[in-house]
GROMACS .gro file of N, CA and C in nm:
model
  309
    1UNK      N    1   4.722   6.186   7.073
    1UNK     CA    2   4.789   6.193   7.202
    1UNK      C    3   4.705   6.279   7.296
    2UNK      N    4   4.701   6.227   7.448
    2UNK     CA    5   4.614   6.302   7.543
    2UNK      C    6   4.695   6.454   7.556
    3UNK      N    7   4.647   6.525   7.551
    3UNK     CA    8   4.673   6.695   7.579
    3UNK      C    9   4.741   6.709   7.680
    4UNK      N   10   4.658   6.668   7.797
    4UNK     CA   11   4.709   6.670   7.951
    4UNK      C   12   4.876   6.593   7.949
    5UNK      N   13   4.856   6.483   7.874
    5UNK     CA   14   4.991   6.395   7.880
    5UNK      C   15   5.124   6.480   7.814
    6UNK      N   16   5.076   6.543   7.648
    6UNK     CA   17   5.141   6.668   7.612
    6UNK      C   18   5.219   6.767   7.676
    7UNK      N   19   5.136   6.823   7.744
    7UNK     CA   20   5.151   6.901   7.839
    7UNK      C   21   5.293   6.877   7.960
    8UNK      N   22   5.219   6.763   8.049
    8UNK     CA   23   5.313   6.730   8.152
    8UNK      C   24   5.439   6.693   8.051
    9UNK      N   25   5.481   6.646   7.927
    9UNK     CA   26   5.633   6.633   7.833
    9UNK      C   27   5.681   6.727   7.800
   10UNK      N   28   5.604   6.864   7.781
   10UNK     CA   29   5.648   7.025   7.761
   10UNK      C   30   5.719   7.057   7.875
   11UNK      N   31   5.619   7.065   8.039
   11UNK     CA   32   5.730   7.074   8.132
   11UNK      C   33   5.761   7.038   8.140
   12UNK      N   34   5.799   6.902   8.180
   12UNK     CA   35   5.962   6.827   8.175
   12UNK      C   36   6.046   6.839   8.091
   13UNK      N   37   6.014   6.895   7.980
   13UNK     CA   38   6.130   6.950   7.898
   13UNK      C   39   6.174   7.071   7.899
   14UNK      N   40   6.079   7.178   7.946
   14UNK     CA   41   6.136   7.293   8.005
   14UNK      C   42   6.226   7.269   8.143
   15UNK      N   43   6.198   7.161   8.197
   15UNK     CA   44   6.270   7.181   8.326
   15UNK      C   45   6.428   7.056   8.269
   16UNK      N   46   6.441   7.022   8.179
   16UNK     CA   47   6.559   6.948   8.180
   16UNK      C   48   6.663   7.062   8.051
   17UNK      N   49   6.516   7.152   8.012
   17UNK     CA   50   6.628   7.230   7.908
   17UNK      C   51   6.696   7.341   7.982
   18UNK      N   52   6.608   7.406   8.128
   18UNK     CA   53   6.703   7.474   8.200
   18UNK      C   54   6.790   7.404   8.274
   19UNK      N   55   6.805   7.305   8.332
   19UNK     CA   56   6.919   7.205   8.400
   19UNK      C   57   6.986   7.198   8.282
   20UNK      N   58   7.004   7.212   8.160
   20UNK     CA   59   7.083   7.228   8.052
   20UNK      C   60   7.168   7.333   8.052
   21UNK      N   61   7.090   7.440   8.051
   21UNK     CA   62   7.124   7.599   8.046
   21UNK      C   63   7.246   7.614   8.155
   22UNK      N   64   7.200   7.590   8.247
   22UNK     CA   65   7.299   7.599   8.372
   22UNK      C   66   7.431   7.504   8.384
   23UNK      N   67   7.377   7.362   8.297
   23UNK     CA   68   7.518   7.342   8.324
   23UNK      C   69   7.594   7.377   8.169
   24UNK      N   70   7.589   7.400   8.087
   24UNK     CA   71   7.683   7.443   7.986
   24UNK      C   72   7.735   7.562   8.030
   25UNK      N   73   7.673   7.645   8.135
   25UNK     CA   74   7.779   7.742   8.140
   25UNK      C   75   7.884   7.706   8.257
   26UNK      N   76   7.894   7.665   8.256
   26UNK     CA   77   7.956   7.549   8.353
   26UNK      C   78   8.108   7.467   8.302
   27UNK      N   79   8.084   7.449   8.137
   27UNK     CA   80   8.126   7.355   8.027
   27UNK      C   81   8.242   7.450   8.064
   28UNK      N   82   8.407   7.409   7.975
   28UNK     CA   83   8.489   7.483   7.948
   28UNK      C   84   8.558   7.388   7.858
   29UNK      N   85   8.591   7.427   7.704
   29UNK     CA   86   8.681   7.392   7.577
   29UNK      C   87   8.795   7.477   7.629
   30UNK      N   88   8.900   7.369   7.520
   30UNK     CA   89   9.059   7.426   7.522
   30UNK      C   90   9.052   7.390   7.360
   31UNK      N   91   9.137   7.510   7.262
   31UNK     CA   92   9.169   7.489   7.132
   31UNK      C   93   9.263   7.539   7.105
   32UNK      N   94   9.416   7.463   7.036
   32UNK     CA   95   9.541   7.528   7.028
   32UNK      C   96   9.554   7.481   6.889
   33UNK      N   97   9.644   7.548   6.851
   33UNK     CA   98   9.711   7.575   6.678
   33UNK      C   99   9.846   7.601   6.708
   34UNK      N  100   9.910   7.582   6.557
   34UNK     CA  101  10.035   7.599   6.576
   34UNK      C  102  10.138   7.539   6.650
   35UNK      N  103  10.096   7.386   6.700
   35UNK     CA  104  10.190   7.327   6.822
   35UNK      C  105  10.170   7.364   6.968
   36UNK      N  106   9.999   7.402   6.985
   36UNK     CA  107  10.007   7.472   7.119
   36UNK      C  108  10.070   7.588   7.152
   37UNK      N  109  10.147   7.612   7.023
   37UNK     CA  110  10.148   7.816   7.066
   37UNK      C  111  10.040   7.898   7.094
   38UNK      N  112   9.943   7.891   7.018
   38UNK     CA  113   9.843   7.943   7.075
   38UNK      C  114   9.692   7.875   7.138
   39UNK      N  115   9.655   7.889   7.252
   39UNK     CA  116   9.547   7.819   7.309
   39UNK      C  117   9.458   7.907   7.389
   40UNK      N  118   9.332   7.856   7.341
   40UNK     CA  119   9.179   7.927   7.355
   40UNK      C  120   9.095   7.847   7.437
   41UNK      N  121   9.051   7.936   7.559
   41UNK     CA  122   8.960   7.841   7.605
   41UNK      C  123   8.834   7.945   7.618
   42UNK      N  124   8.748   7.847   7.582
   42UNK     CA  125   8.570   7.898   7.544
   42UNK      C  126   8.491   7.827   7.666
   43UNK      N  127   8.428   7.906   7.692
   43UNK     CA  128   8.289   7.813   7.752
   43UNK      C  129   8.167   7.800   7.738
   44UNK      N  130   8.066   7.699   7.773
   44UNK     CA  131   7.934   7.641   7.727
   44UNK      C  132   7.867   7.788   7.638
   45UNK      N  133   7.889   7.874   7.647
   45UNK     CA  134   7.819   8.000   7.603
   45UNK      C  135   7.858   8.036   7.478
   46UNK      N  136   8.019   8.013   7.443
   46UNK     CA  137   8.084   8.043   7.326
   46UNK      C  138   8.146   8.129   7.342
   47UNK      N  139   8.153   8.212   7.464
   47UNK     CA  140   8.262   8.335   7.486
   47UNK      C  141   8.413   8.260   7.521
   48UNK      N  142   8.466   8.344   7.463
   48UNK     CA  143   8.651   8.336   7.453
   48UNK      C  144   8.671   8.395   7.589
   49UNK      N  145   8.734   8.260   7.729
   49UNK     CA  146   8.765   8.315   7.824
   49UNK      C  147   8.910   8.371   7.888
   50UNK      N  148   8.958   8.274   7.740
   50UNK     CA  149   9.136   8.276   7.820
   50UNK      C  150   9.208   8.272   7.682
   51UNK      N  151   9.334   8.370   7.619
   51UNK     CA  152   9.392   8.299   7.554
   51UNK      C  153   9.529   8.300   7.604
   52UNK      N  154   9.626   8.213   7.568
   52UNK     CA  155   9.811   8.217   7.572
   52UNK      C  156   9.854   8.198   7.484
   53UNK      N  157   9.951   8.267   7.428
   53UNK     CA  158  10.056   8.303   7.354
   53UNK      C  159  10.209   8.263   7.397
   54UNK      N  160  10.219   8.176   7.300
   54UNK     CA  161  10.369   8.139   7.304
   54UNK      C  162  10.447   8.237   7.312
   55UNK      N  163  10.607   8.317   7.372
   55UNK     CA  164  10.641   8.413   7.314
   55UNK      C  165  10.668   8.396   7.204
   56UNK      N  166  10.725   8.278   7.191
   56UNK     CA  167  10.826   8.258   7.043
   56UNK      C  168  10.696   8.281   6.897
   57UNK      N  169  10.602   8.255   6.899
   57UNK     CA  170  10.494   8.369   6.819
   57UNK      C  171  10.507   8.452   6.791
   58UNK      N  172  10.510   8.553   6.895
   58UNK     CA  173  10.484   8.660   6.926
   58UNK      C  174  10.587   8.747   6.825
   59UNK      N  175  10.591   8.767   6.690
   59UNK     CA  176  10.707   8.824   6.633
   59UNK      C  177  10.600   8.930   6.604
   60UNK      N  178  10.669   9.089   6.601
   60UNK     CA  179  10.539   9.172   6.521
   60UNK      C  180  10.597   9.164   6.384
   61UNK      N  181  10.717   9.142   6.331
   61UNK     CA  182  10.727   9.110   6.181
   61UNK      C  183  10.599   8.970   6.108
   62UNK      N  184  10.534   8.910   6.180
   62UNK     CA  185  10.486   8.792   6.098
   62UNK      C  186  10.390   8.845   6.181
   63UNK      N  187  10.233   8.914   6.198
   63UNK     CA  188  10.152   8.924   6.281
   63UNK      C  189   9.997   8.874   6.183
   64UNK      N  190  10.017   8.859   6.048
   64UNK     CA  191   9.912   8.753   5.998
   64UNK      C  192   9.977   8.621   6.039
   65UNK      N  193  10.057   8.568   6.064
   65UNK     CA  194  10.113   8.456   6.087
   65UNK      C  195  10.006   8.407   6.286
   66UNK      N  196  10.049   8.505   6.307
   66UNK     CA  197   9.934   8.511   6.498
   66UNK      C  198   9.813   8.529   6.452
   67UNK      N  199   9.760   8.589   6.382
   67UNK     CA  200   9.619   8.647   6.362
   67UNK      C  201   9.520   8.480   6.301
   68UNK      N  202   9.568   8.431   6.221
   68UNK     CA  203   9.589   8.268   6.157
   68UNK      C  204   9.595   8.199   6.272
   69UNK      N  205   9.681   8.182   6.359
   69UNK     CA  206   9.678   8.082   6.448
   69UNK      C  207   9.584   8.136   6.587
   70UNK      N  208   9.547   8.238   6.598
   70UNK     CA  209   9.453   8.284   6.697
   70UNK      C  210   9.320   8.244   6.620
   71UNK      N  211   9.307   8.239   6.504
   71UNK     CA  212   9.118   8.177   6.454
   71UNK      C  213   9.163   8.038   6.467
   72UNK      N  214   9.263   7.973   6.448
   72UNK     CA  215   9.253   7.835   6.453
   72UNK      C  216   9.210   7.804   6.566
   73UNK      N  217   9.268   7.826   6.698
   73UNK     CA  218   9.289   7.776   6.800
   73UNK      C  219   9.143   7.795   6.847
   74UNK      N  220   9.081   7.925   6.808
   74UNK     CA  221   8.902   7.969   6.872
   74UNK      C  222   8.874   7.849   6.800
   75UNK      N  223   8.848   7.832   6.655
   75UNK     CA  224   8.787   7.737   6.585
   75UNK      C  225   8.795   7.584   6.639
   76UNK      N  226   8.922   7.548   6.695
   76UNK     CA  227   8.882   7.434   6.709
   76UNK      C  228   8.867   7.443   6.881
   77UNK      N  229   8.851   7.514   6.950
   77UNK     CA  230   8.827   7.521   7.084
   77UNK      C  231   8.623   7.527   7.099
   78UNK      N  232   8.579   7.559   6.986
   78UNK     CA  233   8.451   7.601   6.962
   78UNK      C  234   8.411   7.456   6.891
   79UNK      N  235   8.495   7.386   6.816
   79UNK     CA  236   8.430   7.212   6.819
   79UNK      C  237   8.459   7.177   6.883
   80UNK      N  238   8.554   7.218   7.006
   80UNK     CA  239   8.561   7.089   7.114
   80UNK      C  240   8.431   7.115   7.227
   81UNK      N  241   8.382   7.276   7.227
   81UNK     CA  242   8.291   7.243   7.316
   81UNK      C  243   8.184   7.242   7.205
   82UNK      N  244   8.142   7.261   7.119
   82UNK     CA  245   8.052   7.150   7.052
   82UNK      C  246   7.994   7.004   7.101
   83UNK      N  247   8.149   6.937   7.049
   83UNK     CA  248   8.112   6.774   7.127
   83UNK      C  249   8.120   6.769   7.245
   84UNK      N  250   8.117   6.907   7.371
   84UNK     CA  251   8.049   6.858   7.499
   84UNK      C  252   7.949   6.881   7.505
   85UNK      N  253   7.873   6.984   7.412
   85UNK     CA  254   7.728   7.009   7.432
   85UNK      C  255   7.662   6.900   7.379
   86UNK      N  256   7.699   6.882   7.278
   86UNK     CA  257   7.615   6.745   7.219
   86UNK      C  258   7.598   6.615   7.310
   87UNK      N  259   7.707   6.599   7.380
   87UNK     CA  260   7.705   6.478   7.461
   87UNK      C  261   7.646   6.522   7.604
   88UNK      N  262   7.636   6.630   7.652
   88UNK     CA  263   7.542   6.682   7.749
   88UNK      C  264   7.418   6.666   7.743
   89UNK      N  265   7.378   6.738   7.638
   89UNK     CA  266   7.250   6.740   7.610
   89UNK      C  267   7.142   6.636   7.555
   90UNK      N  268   7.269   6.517   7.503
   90UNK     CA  269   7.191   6.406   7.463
   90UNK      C  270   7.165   6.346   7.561
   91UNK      N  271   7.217   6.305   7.675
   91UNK     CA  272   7.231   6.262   7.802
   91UNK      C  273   7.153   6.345   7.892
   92UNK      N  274   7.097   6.471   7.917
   92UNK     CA  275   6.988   6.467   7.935
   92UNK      C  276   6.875   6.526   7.874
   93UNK      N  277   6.881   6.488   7.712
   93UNK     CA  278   6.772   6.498   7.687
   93UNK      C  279   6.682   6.373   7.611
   94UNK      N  280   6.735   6.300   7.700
   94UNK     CA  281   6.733   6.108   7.621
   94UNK      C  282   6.751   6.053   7.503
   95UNK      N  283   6.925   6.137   7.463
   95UNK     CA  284   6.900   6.082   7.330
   95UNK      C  285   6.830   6.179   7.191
   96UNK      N  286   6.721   6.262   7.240
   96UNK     CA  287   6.688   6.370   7.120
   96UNK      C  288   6.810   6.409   7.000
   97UNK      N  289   6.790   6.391   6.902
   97UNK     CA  290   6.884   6.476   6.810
   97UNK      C  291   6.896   6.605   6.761
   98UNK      N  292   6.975   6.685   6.843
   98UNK     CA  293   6.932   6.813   6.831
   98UNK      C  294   7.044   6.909   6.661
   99UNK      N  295   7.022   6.816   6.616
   99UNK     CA  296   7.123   6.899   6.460
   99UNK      C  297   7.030   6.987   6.397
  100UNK      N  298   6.883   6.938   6.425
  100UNK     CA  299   6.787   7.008   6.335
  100UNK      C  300   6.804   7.144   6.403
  101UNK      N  301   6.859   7.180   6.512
  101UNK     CA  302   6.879   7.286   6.622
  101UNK      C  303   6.983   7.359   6.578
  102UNK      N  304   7.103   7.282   6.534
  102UNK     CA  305   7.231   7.382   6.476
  102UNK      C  306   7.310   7.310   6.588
  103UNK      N  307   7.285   7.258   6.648
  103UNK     CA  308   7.412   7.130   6.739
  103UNK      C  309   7.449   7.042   6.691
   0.00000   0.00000   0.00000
């Protein structure tokens, strides 16, 4: 492969992996447990931006019972923005498979 040609596919991939960067933080997941008592919303970054609490949860007699449904709700709020990054990034990154990446 020509070098020069190399080259010009490095930057264009630096410049579509920061148009990446910028918009996942952008992204926002929702993940609830328990019937939507508890719900987590994450964004493109993986930080926990929001949570709500049902009251009817909210017992301090059962508080492993909340503690359980507060990892659920991160957990699956963290695969839902999963499958937006994946579908972001495949879209613009034509398709690349990025699992070898940890996506």
């Amino acid at each position: 492969m020509n070098p020069f040609e190399l080259l010009k596919n490095t930057q264009a991939l630096k410049e579509q992996s920061a148009k990446l960067q910028s918009e996942l933080e952008n992204l926002t997941a929702e993940g609830s447990s328990g019937g939507r008592m508890v719900t987590v919303k994450v964004n493109g970054k993986f930080e926990m931006k929001e949570i709500k609490l049902d009251p009817i949860c909210v017992d301090n007699r059962d508080v492993k019972m909340l503690e359980d449904l507060i990892v659920a709700a991160h957990n699956n709020a963290m695969e839902n923005i999963q499958e937006q990054i994946k579908a972001k990034s495949s879209s613009l990154l034509g398709g690349m498979d990025l699992s070898q990446f940890g996506l």
